[in-house]
């Protein structure tokens, strides 16, 4: 069965602190895709990153970085030097090979305090 | 930029009413999706459509139906709204996978009284 677990329900950090959002997944597929989305207070989910199961290379985009480890079935997301604009709910998701079925975690609500 | 629009941001209906939630995308995407989002449960797929007039059930289709008469429009229908259908409803569309991801609309917050 496919499952995504985001154990952190809510996180609060002070501006400029680093923060890591955890994501653990379960799947029997050998080919799968992992995603992170951001949902700001406006409500619209914004795509951040996609990773396929054969690409374990970590990625950095500005203050954002992602650590994909198949050995621990984890796809963690780190925000460096957090800013107030990073306050949002962040969702990790898993997709089977066709992309028709996305499995979302329950989300982590991040609050960055100025 | 991909644009997915939903007909209403907020909607209040009464129990037993028939409710239509509309979603329109402007990128000629084949695939469209309806999710509901509830606190502590994340997003759950209700239905998706991979072509005009084609649909597939997701994880929680009970109490819902869908309609896709035109490629750009995907409607979610609550035949007889109930209070347990009070939720945030999100529509998404997608082009070719895996090169394309799902793009989401702003959501409709539906309250059933």
PDB file of C-alpha atoms in Angstrom:
ATOM      1  CA  UNK A   1       0.000   0.000   0.000  1.00  0.00           C
ATOM      2  CA  UNK A   2       1.114   3.523  -0.693  1.00  0.00           C
ATOM      3  CA  UNK A   3       1.449   5.848   2.236  1.00  0.00           C
ATOM      4  CA  UNK A   4       3.112   9.128   3.098  1.00  0.00           C
ATOM      5  CA  UNK A   5       3.777  10.126   6.692  1.00  0.00           C
ATOM      6  CA  UNK A   6       4.546  13.632   7.846  1.00  0.00           C
ATOM      7  CA  UNK A   7       4.944  13.172  11.578  1.00  0.00           C
ATOM      8  CA  UNK A   8       5.382  16.872  12.328  1.00  0.00           C
ATOM      9  CA  UNK A   9       1.950  18.465  12.482  1.00  0.00           C
ATOM     10  CA  UNK A  10       3.088  21.981  13.400  1.00  0.00           C
ATOM     11  CA  UNK A  11       6.482  23.633  13.621  1.00  0.00           C
ATOM     12  CA  UNK A  12       7.345  27.136  14.796  1.00  0.00           C
ATOM     13  CA  UNK A  13      10.725  28.711  14.231  1.00  0.00           C
ATOM     14  CA  UNK A  14      12.153  32.157  14.635  1.00  0.00           C
ATOM     15  CA  UNK A  15      13.086  33.967  11.461  1.00  0.00           C
ATOM     16  CA  UNK A  16      16.527  33.056  10.100  1.00  0.00           C
ATOM     17  CA  UNK A  17      16.564  29.668  11.768  1.00  0.00           C
ATOM     18  CA  UNK A  18      16.935  26.555   9.637  1.00  0.00           C
ATOM     19  CA  UNK A  19      14.086  24.064   9.675  1.00  0.00           C
ATOM     20  CA  UNK A  20      13.700  20.524   8.320  1.00  0.00           C
ATOM     21  CA  UNK A  21      10.356  19.023   7.396  1.00  0.00           C
ATOM     22  CA  UNK A  22      10.285  15.238   7.504  1.00  0.00           C
ATOM     23  CA  UNK A  23       8.601  12.932   5.019  1.00  0.00           C
ATOM     24  CA  UNK A  24       8.592   9.142   5.119  1.00  0.00           C
ATOM     25  CA  UNK A  25       6.897   7.066   2.459  1.00  0.00           C
ATOM     26  CA  UNK A  26       5.858   3.488   1.792  1.00  0.00           C
ATOM     27  CA  UNK A  27       5.430   1.916  -1.609  1.00  0.00           C
ATOM     28  CA  UNK A  28       5.865  -1.428  -3.355  1.00  0.00           C
ATOM     29  CA  UNK A  29       6.520   0.178  -6.718  1.00  0.00           C
ATOM     30  CA  UNK A  30      10.096   0.278  -7.942  1.00  0.00           C
ATOM     31  CA  UNK A  31       9.299   3.335 -10.021  1.00  0.00           C
ATOM     32  CA  UNK A  32       7.636   6.157  -8.194  1.00  0.00           C
ATOM     33  CA  UNK A  33       7.790   9.916  -7.811  1.00  0.00           C
ATOM     34  CA  UNK A  34       8.013  12.129  -4.769  1.00  0.00           C
ATOM     35  CA  UNK A  35       6.838  15.697  -4.499  1.00  0.00           C
ATOM     36  CA  UNK A  36       6.731  18.647  -2.155  1.00  0.00           C
ATOM     37  CA  UNK A  37       3.998  21.261  -2.359  1.00  0.00           C
ATOM     38  CA  UNK A  38       3.543  24.489  -0.427  1.00  0.00           C
ATOM     39  CA  UNK A  39       0.083  25.745   0.549  1.00  0.00           C
ATOM     40  CA  UNK A  40       0.170  29.380   1.658  1.00  0.00           C
ATOM     41  CA  UNK A  41      -2.801  30.945   3.473  1.00  0.00           C
ATOM     42  CA  UNK A  42      -4.364  31.790   0.097  1.00  0.00           C
ATOM     43  CA  UNK A  43      -5.048  28.062  -0.291  1.00  0.00           C
ATOM     44  CA  UNK A  44      -3.531  27.199  -3.666  1.00  0.00           C
ATOM     45  CA  UNK A  45      -0.982  24.395  -3.612  1.00  0.00           C
ATOM     46  CA  UNK A  46       2.279  25.419  -5.219  1.00  0.00           C
ATOM     47  CA  UNK A  47       4.580  22.794  -6.686  1.00  0.00           C
ATOM     48  CA  UNK A  48       8.120  22.890  -5.267  1.00  0.00           C
ATOM     49  CA  UNK A  49       9.956  19.784  -6.439  1.00  0.00           C
ATOM     50  CA  UNK A  50       9.594  16.370  -8.048  1.00  0.00           C
ATOM     51  CA  UNK A  51      12.008  13.464  -7.634  1.00  0.00           C
ATOM     52  CA  UNK A  52      11.877  10.065  -9.309  1.00  0.00           C
ATOM     53  CA  UNK A  53      12.873   6.906  -7.500  1.00  0.00           C
ATOM     54  CA  UNK A  54      16.033   6.452  -9.549  1.00  0.00           C
ATOM     55  CA  UNK A  55      17.449   9.849  -8.778  1.00  0.00           C
ATOM     56  CA  UNK A  56      18.797  10.061  -5.252  1.00  0.00           C
ATOM     57  CA  UNK A  57      20.822  13.133  -5.873  1.00  0.00           C
ATOM     58  CA  UNK A  58      20.047  15.845  -3.365  1.00  0.00           C
ATOM     59  CA  UNK A  59      18.851  19.139  -4.726  1.00  0.00           C
ATOM     60  CA  UNK A  60      19.310  22.719  -3.666  1.00  0.00           C
ATOM     61  CA  UNK A  61      17.287  25.641  -4.898  1.00  0.00           C
ATOM     62  CA  UNK A  62      18.139  28.872  -3.170  1.00  0.00           C
ATOM     63  CA  UNK A  63      17.246  28.486   0.505  1.00  0.00           C
ATOM     64  CA  UNK A  64      15.468  25.197  -0.146  1.00  0.00           C
ATOM     65  CA  UNK A  65      17.118  21.785  -0.211  1.00  0.00           C
ATOM     66  CA  UNK A  66      15.837  18.261  -0.391  1.00  0.00           C
ATOM     67  CA  UNK A  67      17.411  15.059   0.899  1.00  0.00           C
ATOM     68  CA  UNK A  68      16.138  11.855  -0.732  1.00  0.00           C
ATOM     69  CA  UNK A  69      17.260   8.595   0.886  1.00  0.00           C
ATOM     70  CA  UNK A  70      15.803   5.373  -0.465  1.00  0.00           C
ATOM     71  CA  UNK A  71      17.460   3.342   2.299  1.00  0.00           C
ATOM     72  CA  UNK A  72      15.254   5.036   4.883  1.00  0.00           C
ATOM     73  CA  UNK A  73      12.339   5.824   2.518  1.00  0.00           C
ATOM     74  CA  UNK A  74      12.613   9.479   3.360  1.00  0.00           C
ATOM     75  CA  UNK A  75      12.401  12.695   1.380  1.00  0.00           C
ATOM     76  CA  UNK A  76      13.119  15.536   3.772  1.00  0.00           C
ATOM     77  CA  UNK A  77      12.883  19.234   3.015  1.00  0.00           C
ATOM     78  CA  UNK A  78      15.113  21.850   4.611  1.00  0.00           C
ATOM     79  CA  UNK A  79      14.591  25.598   4.567  1.00  0.00           C
ATOM     80  CA  UNK A  80      17.726  27.546   5.397  1.00  0.00           C
ATOM     81  CA  UNK A  81      17.509  30.978   7.005  1.00  0.00           C
ATOM     82  CA  UNK A  82      13.719  30.848   7.196  1.00  0.00           C
ATOM     83  CA  UNK A  83      11.623  33.898   6.394  1.00  0.00           C
ATOM     84  CA  UNK A  84       8.118  34.944   7.368  1.00  0.00           C
ATOM     85  CA  UNK A  85       6.986  34.277   3.778  1.00  0.00           C
ATOM     86  CA  UNK A  86       7.850  30.622   4.304  1.00  0.00           C
ATOM     87  CA  UNK A  87       4.905  30.304   6.703  1.00  0.00           C
ATOM     88  CA  UNK A  88       2.574  27.798   5.058  1.00  0.00           C
ATOM     89  CA  UNK A  89       1.427  24.213   5.134  1.00  0.00           C
ATOM     90  CA  UNK A  90       3.830  21.904   3.336  1.00  0.00           C
ATOM     91  CA  UNK A  91       2.719  18.634   1.805  1.00  0.00           C
ATOM     92  CA  UNK A  92       4.831  15.698   0.754  1.00  0.00           C
ATOM     93  CA  UNK A  93       3.289  13.410  -1.874  1.00  0.00           C
ATOM     94  CA  UNK A  94       4.015  10.113  -3.574  1.00  0.00           C
ATOM     95  CA  UNK A  95       2.864   9.113  -7.042  1.00  0.00           C
ATOM     96  CA  UNK A  96       2.709   5.731  -8.699  1.00  0.00           C
ATOM     97  CA  UNK A  97       4.192   5.484 -12.221  1.00  0.00           C
ATOM     98  CA  UNK A  98       1.180   6.743 -14.194  1.00  0.00           C
ATOM     99  CA  UNK A  99       0.824   9.900 -12.147  1.00  0.00           C
ATOM    100  CA  UNK A 100      -2.915   9.422 -11.800  1.00  0.00           C
ATOM    101  CA  UNK A 101      -2.858   8.629  -8.122  1.00  0.00           C
ATOM    102  CA  UNK A 102      -1.084  10.982  -5.769  1.00  0.00           C
ATOM    103  CA  UNK A 103      -0.836  10.045  -2.105  1.00  0.00           C
ATOM    104  CA  UNK A 104      -0.455  13.054   0.129  1.00  0.00           C
ATOM    105  CA  UNK A 105       0.823  13.270   3.653  1.00  0.00           C
ATOM    106  CA  UNK A 106      -1.220  15.104   6.238  1.00  0.00           C
ATOM    107  CA  UNK A 107       0.906  18.206   5.928  1.00  0.00           C
ATOM    108  CA  UNK A 108       3.206  20.175   8.226  1.00  0.00           C
ATOM    109  CA  UNK A 109       2.152  23.661   9.218  1.00  0.00           C
ATOM    110  CA  UNK A 110       5.197  25.895   9.449  1.00  0.00           C
ATOM    111  CA  UNK A 111       5.060  29.223  11.239  1.00  0.00           C
ATOM    112  CA  UNK A 112       8.031  31.536  10.984  1.00  0.00           C
ATOM    113  CA  UNK A 113       7.998  34.118  13.753  1.00  0.00           C
ATOM    114  CA  UNK A 114       9.555  37.499  12.967  1.00  0.00           C
TER     115      UNK A 114
ATOM    116  CA  UNK B   1       1.648  29.797 -16.687  1.00  0.00           C
ATOM    117  CA  UNK B   2      -0.913  27.119 -16.008  1.00  0.00           C
ATOM    118  CA  UNK B   3      -4.155  28.479 -14.724  1.00  0.00           C
ATOM    119  CA  UNK B   4      -6.699  26.376 -12.878  1.00  0.00           C
ATOM    120  CA  UNK B   5      -9.765  28.240 -11.716  1.00  0.00           C
ATOM    121  CA  UNK B   6     -12.609  27.139  -9.512  1.00  0.00           C
ATOM    122  CA  UNK B   7     -16.035  28.725  -9.684  1.00  0.00           C
ATOM    123  CA  UNK B   8     -16.313  29.733  -6.025  1.00  0.00           C
ATOM    124  CA  UNK B   9     -13.902  30.294  -3.144  1.00  0.00           C
ATOM    125  CA  UNK B  10     -16.629  29.909  -0.536  1.00  0.00           C
ATOM    126  CA  UNK B  11     -19.962  28.142  -0.780  1.00  0.00           C
ATOM    127  CA  UNK B  12     -22.680  27.527   1.792  1.00  0.00           C
ATOM    128  CA  UNK B  13     -25.392  24.983   1.051  1.00  0.00           C
ATOM    129  CA  UNK B  14     -28.106  23.183   2.948  1.00  0.00           C
ATOM    130  CA  UNK B  15     -28.365  19.469   3.596  1.00  0.00           C
ATOM    131  CA  UNK B  16     -30.018  17.679   0.693  1.00  0.00           C
ATOM    132  CA  UNK B  17     -29.191  20.314  -1.915  1.00  0.00           C
ATOM    133  CA  UNK B  18     -27.521  19.372  -5.184  1.00  0.00           C
ATOM    134  CA  UNK B  19     -24.161  21.102  -5.404  1.00  0.00           C
ATOM    135  CA  UNK B  20     -21.984  21.740  -8.443  1.00  0.00           C
ATOM    136  CA  UNK B  21     -18.329  22.647  -8.124  1.00  0.00           C
ATOM    137  CA  UNK B  22     -16.756  23.781 -11.358  1.00  0.00           C
ATOM    138  CA  UNK B  23     -13.120  23.678 -12.392  1.00  0.00           C
ATOM    139  CA  UNK B  24     -11.591  25.087 -15.560  1.00  0.00           C
ATOM    140  CA  UNK B  25      -8.011  24.816 -16.821  1.00  0.00           C
ATOM    141  CA  UNK B  26      -6.469  26.705 -19.688  1.00  0.00           C
ATOM    142  CA  UNK B  27      -3.521  24.495 -20.607  1.00  0.00           C
ATOM    143  CA  UNK B  28      -5.232  21.844 -22.734  1.00  0.00           C
ATOM    144  CA  UNK B  29      -4.397  19.208 -20.130  1.00  0.00           C
ATOM    145  CA  UNK B  30      -5.749  15.703 -20.593  1.00  0.00           C
ATOM    146  CA  UNK B  31      -5.956  14.899 -16.912  1.00  0.00           C
ATOM    147  CA  UNK B  32      -8.012  16.569 -14.219  1.00  0.00           C
ATOM    148  CA  UNK B  33      -8.542  15.703 -10.567  1.00  0.00           C
ATOM    149  CA  UNK B  34     -10.804  16.473  -7.633  1.00  0.00           C
ATOM    150  CA  UNK B  35      -9.529  16.239  -4.067  1.00  0.00           C
ATOM    151  CA  UNK B  36     -10.944  17.089  -0.714  1.00  0.00           C
ATOM    152  CA  UNK B  37      -8.731  18.429   2.031  1.00  0.00           C
ATOM    153  CA  UNK B  38      -9.543  17.906   5.697  1.00  0.00           C
ATOM    154  CA  UNK B  39      -7.450  18.743   8.773  1.00  0.00           C
ATOM    155  CA  UNK B  40      -5.324  15.823   9.841  1.00  0.00           C
ATOM    156  CA  UNK B  41      -6.177  13.839   6.707  1.00  0.00           C
ATOM    157  CA  UNK B  42      -4.282  15.717   4.015  1.00  0.00           C
ATOM    158  CA  UNK B  43      -5.629  15.585   0.468  1.00  0.00           C
ATOM    159  CA  UNK B  44      -7.698  12.632  -0.658  1.00  0.00           C
ATOM    160  CA  UNK B  45      -8.563  11.902  -4.258  1.00  0.00           C
ATOM    161  CA  UNK B  46     -12.272  11.792  -5.062  1.00  0.00           C
ATOM    162  CA  UNK B  47     -12.280  11.303  -8.845  1.00  0.00           C
ATOM    163  CA  UNK B  48     -10.026  11.915 -11.776  1.00  0.00           C
ATOM    164  CA  UNK B  49     -10.554  12.141 -15.513  1.00  0.00           C
ATOM    165  CA  UNK B  50      -8.015  11.304 -18.213  1.00  0.00           C
ATOM    166  CA  UNK B  51     -10.087  12.428 -21.173  1.00  0.00           C
ATOM    167  CA  UNK B  52     -13.412  13.951 -22.104  1.00  0.00           C
ATOM    168  CA  UNK B  53     -16.275  11.812 -20.783  1.00  0.00           C
ATOM    169  CA  UNK B  54     -13.794   9.466 -19.076  1.00  0.00           C
ATOM    170  CA  UNK B  55     -13.535   9.191 -15.314  1.00  0.00           C
ATOM    171  CA  UNK B  56     -12.028   6.995 -12.652  1.00  0.00           C
ATOM    172  CA  UNK B  57     -12.856   6.701  -8.974  1.00  0.00           C
ATOM    173  CA  UNK B  58     -10.297   7.795  -6.460  1.00  0.00           C
ATOM    174  CA  UNK B  59     -10.085   6.851  -2.817  1.00  0.00           C
ATOM    175  CA  UNK B  60     -13.334   8.431  -1.597  1.00  0.00           C
ATOM    176  CA  UNK B  61     -15.910   8.616  -4.422  1.00  0.00           C
ATOM    177  CA  UNK B  62     -18.958   7.836  -2.291  1.00  0.00           C
ATOM    178  CA  UNK B  63     -21.505  10.626  -2.339  1.00  0.00           C
ATOM    179  CA  UNK B  64     -19.904  12.327  -5.343  1.00  0.00           C
ATOM    180  CA  UNK B  65     -20.129  12.184  -9.103  1.00  0.00           C
ATOM    181  CA  UNK B  66     -18.249  14.039 -11.831  1.00  0.00           C
ATOM    182  CA  UNK B  67     -18.793  15.313 -15.323  1.00  0.00           C
ATOM    183  CA  UNK B  68     -16.296  16.105 -18.077  1.00  0.00           C
ATOM    184  CA  UNK B  69     -18.097  17.211 -21.211  1.00  0.00           C
ATOM    185  CA  UNK B  70     -15.296  19.487 -22.417  1.00  0.00           C
ATOM    186  CA  UNK B  71     -11.576  19.056 -22.076  1.00  0.00           C
ATOM    187  CA  UNK B  72     -11.053  22.233 -20.101  1.00  0.00           C
ATOM    188  CA  UNK B  73     -13.877  21.732 -17.604  1.00  0.00           C
ATOM    189  CA  UNK B  74     -14.289  19.162 -14.835  1.00  0.00           C
ATOM    190  CA  UNK B  75     -17.284  19.346 -12.529  1.00  0.00           C
ATOM    191  CA  UNK B  76     -17.765  17.741  -9.144  1.00  0.00           C
ATOM    192  CA  UNK B  77     -21.362  17.034  -8.174  1.00  0.00           C
ATOM    193  CA  UNK B  78     -22.772  16.373  -4.741  1.00  0.00           C
ATOM    194  CA  UNK B  79     -26.140  14.828  -5.527  1.00  0.00           C
ATOM    195  CA  UNK B  80     -27.529  15.386  -2.036  1.00  0.00           C
ATOM    196  CA  UNK B  81     -25.168  17.350   0.148  1.00  0.00           C
ATOM    197  CA  UNK B  82     -24.588  16.183   3.689  1.00  0.00           C
ATOM    198  CA  UNK B  83     -22.853  17.844   6.624  1.00  0.00           C
ATOM    199  CA  UNK B  84     -19.934  15.402   6.430  1.00  0.00           C
ATOM    200  CA  UNK B  85     -19.137  16.813   3.006  1.00  0.00           C
ATOM    201  CA  UNK B  86     -18.200  20.134   4.552  1.00  0.00           C
ATOM    202  CA  UNK B  87     -14.599  20.481   3.420  1.00  0.00           C
ATOM    203  CA  UNK B  88     -12.098  22.250   1.197  1.00  0.00           C
ATOM    204  CA  UNK B  89     -12.295  20.977  -2.377  1.00  0.00           C
ATOM    205  CA  UNK B  90      -9.284  21.288  -4.630  1.00  0.00           C
ATOM    206  CA  UNK B  91      -9.180  20.780  -8.360  1.00  0.00           C
ATOM    207  CA  UNK B  92      -5.976  19.977 -10.252  1.00  0.00           C
ATOM    208  CA  UNK B  93      -4.948  19.406 -13.822  1.00  0.00           C
ATOM    209  CA  UNK B  94      -1.919  17.775 -15.357  1.00  0.00           C
ATOM    210  CA  UNK B  95      -0.296  17.373 -18.729  1.00  0.00           C
ATOM    211  CA  UNK B  96       2.032  14.518 -19.634  1.00  0.00           C
ATOM    212  CA  UNK B  97       3.503  12.636 -16.702  1.00  0.00           C
ATOM    213  CA  UNK B  98       6.194  12.609 -15.376  1.00  0.00           C
ATOM    214  CA  UNK B  99       7.440  15.671 -17.185  1.00  0.00           C
ATOM    215  CA  UNK B 100       4.455  17.599 -15.904  1.00  0.00           C
ATOM    216  CA  UNK B 101       3.091  17.742 -12.394  1.00  0.00           C
ATOM    217  CA  UNK B 102      -0.341  18.507 -11.006  1.00  0.00           C
ATOM    218  CA  UNK B 103      -1.336  22.170 -10.934  1.00  0.00           C
ATOM    219  CA  UNK B 104      -3.923  23.139  -8.377  1.00  0.00           C
ATOM    220  CA  UNK B 105      -6.725  25.652  -8.272  1.00  0.00           C
ATOM    221  CA  UNK B 106      -7.319  27.941  -5.277  1.00  0.00           C
ATOM    222  CA  UNK B 107      -9.891  25.641  -3.706  1.00  0.00           C
ATOM    223  CA  UNK B 108     -13.560  25.918  -2.777  1.00  0.00           C
ATOM    224  CA  UNK B 109     -14.445  25.886   0.887  1.00  0.00           C
ATOM    225  CA  UNK B 110     -17.857  24.245   1.060  1.00  0.00           C
ATOM    226  CA  UNK B 111     -19.990  24.392   4.177  1.00  0.00           C
ATOM    227  CA  UNK B 112     -23.101  22.219   4.349  1.00  0.00           C
ATOM    228  CA  UNK B 113     -25.558  23.283   7.030  1.00  0.00           C
TER     229      UNK B 113
END
